[in-house]
Short mmCIF file of C-alpha atoms in Angstrom, two decimals:
data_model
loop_
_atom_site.label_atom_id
_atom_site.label_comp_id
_atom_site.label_asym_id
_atom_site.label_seq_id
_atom_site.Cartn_x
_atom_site.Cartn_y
_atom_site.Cartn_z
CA UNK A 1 -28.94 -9.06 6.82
CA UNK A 2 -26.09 -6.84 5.88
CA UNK A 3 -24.37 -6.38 2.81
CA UNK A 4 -20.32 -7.18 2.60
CA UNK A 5 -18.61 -3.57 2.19
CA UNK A 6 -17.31 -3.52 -1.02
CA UNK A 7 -13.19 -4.10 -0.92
CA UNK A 8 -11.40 -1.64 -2.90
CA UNK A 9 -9.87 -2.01 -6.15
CA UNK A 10 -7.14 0.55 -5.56
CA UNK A 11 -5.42 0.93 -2.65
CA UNK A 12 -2.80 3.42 -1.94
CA UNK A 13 0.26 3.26 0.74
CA UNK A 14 -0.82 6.28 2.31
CA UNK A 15 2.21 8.79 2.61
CA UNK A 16 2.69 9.21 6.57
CA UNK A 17 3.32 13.36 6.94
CA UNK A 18 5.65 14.49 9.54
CA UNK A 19 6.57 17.31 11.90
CA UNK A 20 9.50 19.54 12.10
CA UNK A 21 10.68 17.23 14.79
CA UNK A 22 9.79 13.81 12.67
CA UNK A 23 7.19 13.38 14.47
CA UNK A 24 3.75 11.80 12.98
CA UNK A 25 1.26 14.90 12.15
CA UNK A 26 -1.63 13.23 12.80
CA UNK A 27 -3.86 16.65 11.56
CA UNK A 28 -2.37 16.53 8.17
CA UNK A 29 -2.48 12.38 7.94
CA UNK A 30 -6.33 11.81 8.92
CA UNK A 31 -7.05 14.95 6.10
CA UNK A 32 -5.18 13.10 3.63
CA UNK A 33 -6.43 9.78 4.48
CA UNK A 34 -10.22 11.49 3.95
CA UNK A 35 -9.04 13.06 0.50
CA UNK A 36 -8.45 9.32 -0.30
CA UNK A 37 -11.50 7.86 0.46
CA UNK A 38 -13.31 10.56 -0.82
CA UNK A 39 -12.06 9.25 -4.47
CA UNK A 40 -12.87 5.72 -3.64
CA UNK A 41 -9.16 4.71 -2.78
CA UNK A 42 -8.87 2.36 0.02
CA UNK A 43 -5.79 3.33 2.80
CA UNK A 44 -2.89 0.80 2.92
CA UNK A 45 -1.31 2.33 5.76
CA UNK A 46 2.33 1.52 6.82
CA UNK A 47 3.25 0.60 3.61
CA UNK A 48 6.54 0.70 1.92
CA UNK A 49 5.78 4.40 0.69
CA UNK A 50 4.30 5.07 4.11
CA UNK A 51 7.76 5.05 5.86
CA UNK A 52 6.68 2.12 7.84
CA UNK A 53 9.73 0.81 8.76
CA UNK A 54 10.86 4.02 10.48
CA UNK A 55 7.65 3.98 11.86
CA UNK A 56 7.35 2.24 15.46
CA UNK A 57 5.44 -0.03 16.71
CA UNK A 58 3.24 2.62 19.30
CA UNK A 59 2.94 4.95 16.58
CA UNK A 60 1.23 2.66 14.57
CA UNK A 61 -0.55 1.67 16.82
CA UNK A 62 -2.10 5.81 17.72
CA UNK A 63 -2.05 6.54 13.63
CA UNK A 64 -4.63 3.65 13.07
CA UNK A 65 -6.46 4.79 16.13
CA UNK A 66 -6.68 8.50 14.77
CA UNK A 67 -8.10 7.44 11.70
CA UNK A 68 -10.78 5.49 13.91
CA UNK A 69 -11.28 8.17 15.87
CA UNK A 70 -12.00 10.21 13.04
CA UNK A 71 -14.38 8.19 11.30
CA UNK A 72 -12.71 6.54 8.80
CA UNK A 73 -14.41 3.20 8.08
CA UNK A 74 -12.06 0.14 9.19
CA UNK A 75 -13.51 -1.77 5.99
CA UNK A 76 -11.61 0.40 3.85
CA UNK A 77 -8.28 0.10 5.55
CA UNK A 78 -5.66 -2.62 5.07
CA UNK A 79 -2.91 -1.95 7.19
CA UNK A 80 0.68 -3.24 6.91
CA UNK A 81 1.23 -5.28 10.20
CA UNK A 82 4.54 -7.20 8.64
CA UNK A 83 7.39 -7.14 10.73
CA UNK A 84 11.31 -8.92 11.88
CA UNK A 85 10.19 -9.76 15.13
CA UNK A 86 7.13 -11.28 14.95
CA UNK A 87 5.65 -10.18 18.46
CA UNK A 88 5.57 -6.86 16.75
CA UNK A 89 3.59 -8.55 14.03
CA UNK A 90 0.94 -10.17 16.10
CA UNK A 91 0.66 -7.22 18.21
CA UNK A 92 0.03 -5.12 15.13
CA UNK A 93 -2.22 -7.65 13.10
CA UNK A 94 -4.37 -8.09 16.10
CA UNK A 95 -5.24 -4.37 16.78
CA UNK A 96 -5.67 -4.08 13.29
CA UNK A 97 -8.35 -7.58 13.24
CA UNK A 98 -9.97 -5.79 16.44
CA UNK A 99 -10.55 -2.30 14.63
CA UNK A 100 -12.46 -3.99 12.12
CA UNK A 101 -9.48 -3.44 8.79
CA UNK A 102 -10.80 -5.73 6.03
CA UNK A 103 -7.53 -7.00 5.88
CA UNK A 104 -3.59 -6.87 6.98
CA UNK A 105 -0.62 -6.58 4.04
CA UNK A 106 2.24 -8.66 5.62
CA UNK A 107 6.12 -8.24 4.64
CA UNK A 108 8.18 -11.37 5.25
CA UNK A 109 10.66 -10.64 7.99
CA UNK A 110 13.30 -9.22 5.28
CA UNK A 111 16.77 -8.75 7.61
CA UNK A 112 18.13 -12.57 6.87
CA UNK A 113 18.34 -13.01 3.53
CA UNK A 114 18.44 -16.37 1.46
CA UNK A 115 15.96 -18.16 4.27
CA UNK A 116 13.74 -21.09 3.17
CA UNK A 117 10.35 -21.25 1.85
CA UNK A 118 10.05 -23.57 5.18
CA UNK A 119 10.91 -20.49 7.26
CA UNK A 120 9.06 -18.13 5.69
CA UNK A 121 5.45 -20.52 6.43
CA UNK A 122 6.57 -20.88 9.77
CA UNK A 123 6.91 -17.29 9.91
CA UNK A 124 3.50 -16.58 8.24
CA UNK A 125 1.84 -19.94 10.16
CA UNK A 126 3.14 -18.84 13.82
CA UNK A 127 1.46 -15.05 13.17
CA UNK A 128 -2.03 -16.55 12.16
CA UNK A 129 -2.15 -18.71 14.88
CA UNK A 130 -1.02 -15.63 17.26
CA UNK A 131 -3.47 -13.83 16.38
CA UNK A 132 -5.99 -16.33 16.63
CA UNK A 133 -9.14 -14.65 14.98
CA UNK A 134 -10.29 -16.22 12.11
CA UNK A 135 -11.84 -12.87 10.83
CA UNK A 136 -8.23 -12.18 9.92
CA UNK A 137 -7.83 -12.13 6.65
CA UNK A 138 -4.34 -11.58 5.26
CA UNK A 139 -2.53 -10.04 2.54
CA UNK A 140 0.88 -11.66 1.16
CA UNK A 141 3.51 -8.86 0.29
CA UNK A 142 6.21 -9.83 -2.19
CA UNK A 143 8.40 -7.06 -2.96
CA UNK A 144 12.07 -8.45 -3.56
CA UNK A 145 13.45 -5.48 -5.19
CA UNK A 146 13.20 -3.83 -1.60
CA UNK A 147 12.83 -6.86 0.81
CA UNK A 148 15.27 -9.10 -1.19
CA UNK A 149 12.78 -11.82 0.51
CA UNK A 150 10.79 -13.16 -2.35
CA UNK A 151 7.18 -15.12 -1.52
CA UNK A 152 7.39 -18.51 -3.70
CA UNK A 153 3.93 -20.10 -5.49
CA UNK A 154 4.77 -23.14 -3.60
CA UNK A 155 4.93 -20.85 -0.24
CA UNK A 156 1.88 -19.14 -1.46
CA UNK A 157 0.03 -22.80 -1.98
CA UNK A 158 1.11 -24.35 0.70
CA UNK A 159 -0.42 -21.09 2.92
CA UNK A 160 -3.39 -21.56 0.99
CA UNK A 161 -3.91 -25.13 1.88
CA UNK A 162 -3.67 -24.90 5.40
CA UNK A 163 -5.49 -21.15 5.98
CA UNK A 164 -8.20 -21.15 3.01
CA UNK A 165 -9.79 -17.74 3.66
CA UNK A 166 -7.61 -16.60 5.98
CA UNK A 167 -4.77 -15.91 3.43
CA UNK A 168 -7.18 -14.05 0.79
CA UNK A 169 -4.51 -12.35 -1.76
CA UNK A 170 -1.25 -10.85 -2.47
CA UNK A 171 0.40 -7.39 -3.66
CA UNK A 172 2.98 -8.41 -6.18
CA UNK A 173 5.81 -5.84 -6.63
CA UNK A 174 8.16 -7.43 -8.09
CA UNK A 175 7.75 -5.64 -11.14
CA UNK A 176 7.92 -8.81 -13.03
CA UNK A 177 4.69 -9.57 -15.39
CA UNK A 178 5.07 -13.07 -15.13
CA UNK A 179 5.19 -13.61 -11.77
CA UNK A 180 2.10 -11.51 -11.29
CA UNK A 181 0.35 -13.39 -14.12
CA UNK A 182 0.95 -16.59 -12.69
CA UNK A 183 -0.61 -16.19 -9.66
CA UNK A 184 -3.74 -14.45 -10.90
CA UNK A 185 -3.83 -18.21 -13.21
CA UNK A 186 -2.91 -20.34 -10.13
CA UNK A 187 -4.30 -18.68 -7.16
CA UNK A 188 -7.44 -16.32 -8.38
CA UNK A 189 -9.63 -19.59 -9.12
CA UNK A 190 -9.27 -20.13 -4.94
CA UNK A 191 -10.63 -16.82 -4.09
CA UNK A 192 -7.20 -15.74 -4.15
CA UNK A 193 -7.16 -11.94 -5.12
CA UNK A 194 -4.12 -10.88 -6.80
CA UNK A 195 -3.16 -6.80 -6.54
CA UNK A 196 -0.75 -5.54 -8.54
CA UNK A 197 2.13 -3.22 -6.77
CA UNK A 198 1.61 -0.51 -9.55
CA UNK A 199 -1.00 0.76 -11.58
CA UNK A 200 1.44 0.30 -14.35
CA UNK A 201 0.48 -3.16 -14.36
CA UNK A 202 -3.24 -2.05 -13.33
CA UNK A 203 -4.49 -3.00 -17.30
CA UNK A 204 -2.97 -6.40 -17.19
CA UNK A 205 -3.96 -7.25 -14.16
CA UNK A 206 -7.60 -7.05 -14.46
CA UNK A 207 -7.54 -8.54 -18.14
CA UNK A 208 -6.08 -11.52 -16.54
CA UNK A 209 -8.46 -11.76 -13.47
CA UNK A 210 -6.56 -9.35 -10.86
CA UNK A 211 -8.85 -7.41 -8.75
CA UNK A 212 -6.81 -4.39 -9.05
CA UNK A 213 -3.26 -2.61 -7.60
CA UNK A 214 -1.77 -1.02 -4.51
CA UNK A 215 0.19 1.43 -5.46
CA UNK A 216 1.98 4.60 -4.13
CA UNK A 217 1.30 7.39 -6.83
CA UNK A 218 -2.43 6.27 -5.35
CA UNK A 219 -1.42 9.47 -3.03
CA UNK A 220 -0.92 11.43 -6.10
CA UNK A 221 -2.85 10.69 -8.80
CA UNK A 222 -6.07 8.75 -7.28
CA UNK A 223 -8.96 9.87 -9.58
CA UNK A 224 -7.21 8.30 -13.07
CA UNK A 225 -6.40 5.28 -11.90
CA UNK A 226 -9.61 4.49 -10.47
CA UNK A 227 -11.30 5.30 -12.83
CA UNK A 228 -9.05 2.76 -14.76
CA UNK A 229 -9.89 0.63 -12.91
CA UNK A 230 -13.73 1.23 -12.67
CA UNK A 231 -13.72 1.41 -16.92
CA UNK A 232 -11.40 -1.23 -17.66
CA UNK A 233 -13.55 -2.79 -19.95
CA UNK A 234 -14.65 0.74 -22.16
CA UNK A 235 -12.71 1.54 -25.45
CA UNK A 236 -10.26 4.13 -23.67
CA UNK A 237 -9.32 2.12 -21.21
CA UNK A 238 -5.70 1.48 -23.06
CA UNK A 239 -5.75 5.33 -23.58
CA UNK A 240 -6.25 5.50 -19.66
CA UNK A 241 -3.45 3.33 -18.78
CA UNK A 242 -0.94 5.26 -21.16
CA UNK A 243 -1.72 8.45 -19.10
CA UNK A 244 -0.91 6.62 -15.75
CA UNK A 245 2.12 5.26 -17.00
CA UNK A 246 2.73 9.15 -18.14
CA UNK A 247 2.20 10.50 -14.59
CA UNK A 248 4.05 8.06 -12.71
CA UNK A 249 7.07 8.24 -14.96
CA UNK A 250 7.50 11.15 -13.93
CA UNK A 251 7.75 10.62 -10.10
CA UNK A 252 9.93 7.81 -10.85
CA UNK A 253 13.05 9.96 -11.96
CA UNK A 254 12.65 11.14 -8.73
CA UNK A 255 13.30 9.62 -5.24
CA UNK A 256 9.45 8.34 -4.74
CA UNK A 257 8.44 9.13 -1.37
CA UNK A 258 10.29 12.56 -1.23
CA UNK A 259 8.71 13.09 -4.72
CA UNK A 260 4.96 12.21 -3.73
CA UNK A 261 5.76 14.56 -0.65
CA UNK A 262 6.73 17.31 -2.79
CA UNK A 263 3.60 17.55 -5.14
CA UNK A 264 1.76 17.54 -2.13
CA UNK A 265 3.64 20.06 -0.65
CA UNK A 266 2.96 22.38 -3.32
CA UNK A 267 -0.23 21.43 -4.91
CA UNK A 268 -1.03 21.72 -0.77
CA UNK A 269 0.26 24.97 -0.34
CA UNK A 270 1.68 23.17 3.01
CA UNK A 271 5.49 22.99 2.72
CA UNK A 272 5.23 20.95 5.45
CA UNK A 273 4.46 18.00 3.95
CA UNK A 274 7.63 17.70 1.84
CA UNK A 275 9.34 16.36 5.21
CA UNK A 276 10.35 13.00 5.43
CA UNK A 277 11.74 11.14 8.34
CA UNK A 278 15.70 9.84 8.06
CA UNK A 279 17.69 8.29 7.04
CA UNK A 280 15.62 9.52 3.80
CA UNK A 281 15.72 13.22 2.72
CA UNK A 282 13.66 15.80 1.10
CA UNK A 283 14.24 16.61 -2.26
CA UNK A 284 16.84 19.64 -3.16
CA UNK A 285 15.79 22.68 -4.73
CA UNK A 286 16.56 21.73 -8.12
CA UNK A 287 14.96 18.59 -7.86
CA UNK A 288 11.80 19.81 -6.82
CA UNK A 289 11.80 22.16 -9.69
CA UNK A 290 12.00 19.83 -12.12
CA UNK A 291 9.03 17.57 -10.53
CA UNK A 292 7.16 21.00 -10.78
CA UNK A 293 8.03 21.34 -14.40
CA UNK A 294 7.88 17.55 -15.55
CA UNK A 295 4.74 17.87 -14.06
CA UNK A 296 2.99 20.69 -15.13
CA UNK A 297 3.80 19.70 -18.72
CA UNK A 298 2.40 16.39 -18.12
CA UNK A 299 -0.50 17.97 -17.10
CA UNK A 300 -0.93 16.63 -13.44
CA UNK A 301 -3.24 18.16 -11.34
CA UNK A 302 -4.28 17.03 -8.24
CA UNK A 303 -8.30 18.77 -7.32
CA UNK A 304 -8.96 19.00 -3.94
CA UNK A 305 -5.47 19.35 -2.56
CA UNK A 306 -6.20 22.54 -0.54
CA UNK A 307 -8.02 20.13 1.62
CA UNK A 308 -4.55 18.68 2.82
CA UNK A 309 -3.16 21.74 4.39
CA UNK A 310 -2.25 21.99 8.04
CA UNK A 311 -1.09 25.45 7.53
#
């Protein structure tokens, strides 16, 4: 008899690197996806910080197959299969259920806004029974700030109660406490696990019963938060969380993705990886000296980064 893998307690949307041309650099993306795992992070690819939605559906499709092909165990991956249209959806959710990912993290179809909670389950319904596997097991995304699409408790129960084990948790990025608290109270006593979308929440979250967060400075910063969140429960563990809030305050006067793509850039050596695909852009010259500097005096280091080089 086998053992269950173990599912992650921090996952990260892994940054998606790009060419000169904007095209996916697959060399530099498996690397960094490695450098993950490697400190125990599990890979939420084609998340929000992973460009995914300039992202198409084929190359989603041949990123998740490089990281297959390069040995990167499917039980650590949970990739983001949401989409508008939801053939794209099923399409992605089922390649994802056939490569063996321990899970999908779906975004409500976010273009029309103000739709009903009664949309939004026939939304979620019609893609579980397209994909028709019941080793799907799938992750709710609520992120209004971005998606302006917000996932109810009553849409979350009613899911529940008609796919027990197939819906198995949420990321919550709203950024509102509350919310996230609730659900961990509601939902967690189903089997329900509850991430939080930042580790700024990480503490919280696992005092209340969370199972951890999926967050994007995940591609920065890895090694802290995990261990957060593998030594929640020892003395420093408030001291821990102060640092992480530290760090990730500082990418945050920053555009985010073009920030994270920066440090790597230069903690890299691979300038490279500071491109990002439009309509976002790279950040100016002044900008990326004072990440540099905000940095450095924070004390961020990132060990290991050589590693990510395509150079």
């Amino acid at each position: 008899m086998t053992t269950p893998a173990r599912i992650p307690g921090v996952f990260s949307p892994v940054l998606t690197p790009f060419d000169e041309r904007y095209r996916p650099a697959l060399g530099r993306y498996v690397k960094h996806c490695r450098w993950l795992r490697e400190q125990s992070v599990g890979l939420a690819i084609f998340g929000t910080n992973s460009e995914a939605n300039s992202l198409s559906l084929e190359e989603k499709h041949t990123l998740l197959d490089a990281l297959l092909e390069a040995g990167v165990e499917p039980s650590a991956l949970m990739p983001g299969t949401g989409a508008c249209a939801l053939p794209d959806a099923i399409s992605l959710t089922q390649h994802a259920v056939r490569s063996g990912s321990m899970g999908v993290l779906v975004l409500p179809p976010f273009y029309y806004k103000g739709v009903s909670d009664e949309g939004l389950f026939r939304y979620y319904a019609e893609l579980i029974e397209g994909v028709g596997d019941d080793k799907l097991r799938m992750y709710l995304y609520h992120i209004p700030p971005v998606s302006q699409v917000p996932l109810s408790l009553a849409l979350i129960e009613r899911l529940l109660d008609r796919y027990p084990g197939i819906v198995a948790g949420v990321k919550d990025s709203g950024g509102d406490w509350a919310n996230t608290a609730a659900m961990i109270e509601r939902f967690s006593p189903r089997g329900f696990q509850v991430y939080a979308g930042s580790e700024a929440f990480l503490l919280q979250t696992l005092r209340a019963g969370g199972v951890g967060c999926i967050t994007a400075t995940g591609n920065v910063n890895p090694g802290p938060i995990v261990a957060l969140q593998q030594r929640w429960q020892e003395a420093d563990a408030d001291e821990r969380q102060a640092g992480l809030n530290a760090t990730r305050n500082v990418f945050q006067q920053f555009p985010m993705i073009p920030a994270m793509k920066a440090a790597i850039a230069w903690k890299s050596g691979d300038a490279a990886w500071a491109t990002v695909r439009p309509p976002l852009v790279e950040l100016n010259a002044s900008q990326t000296e004072g990440l540099k500097a905000a940095l450095q005096a924070n004390g961020f280091e990132m060990p290991g980064a050589a590693a990510l080089s395509d150079a």
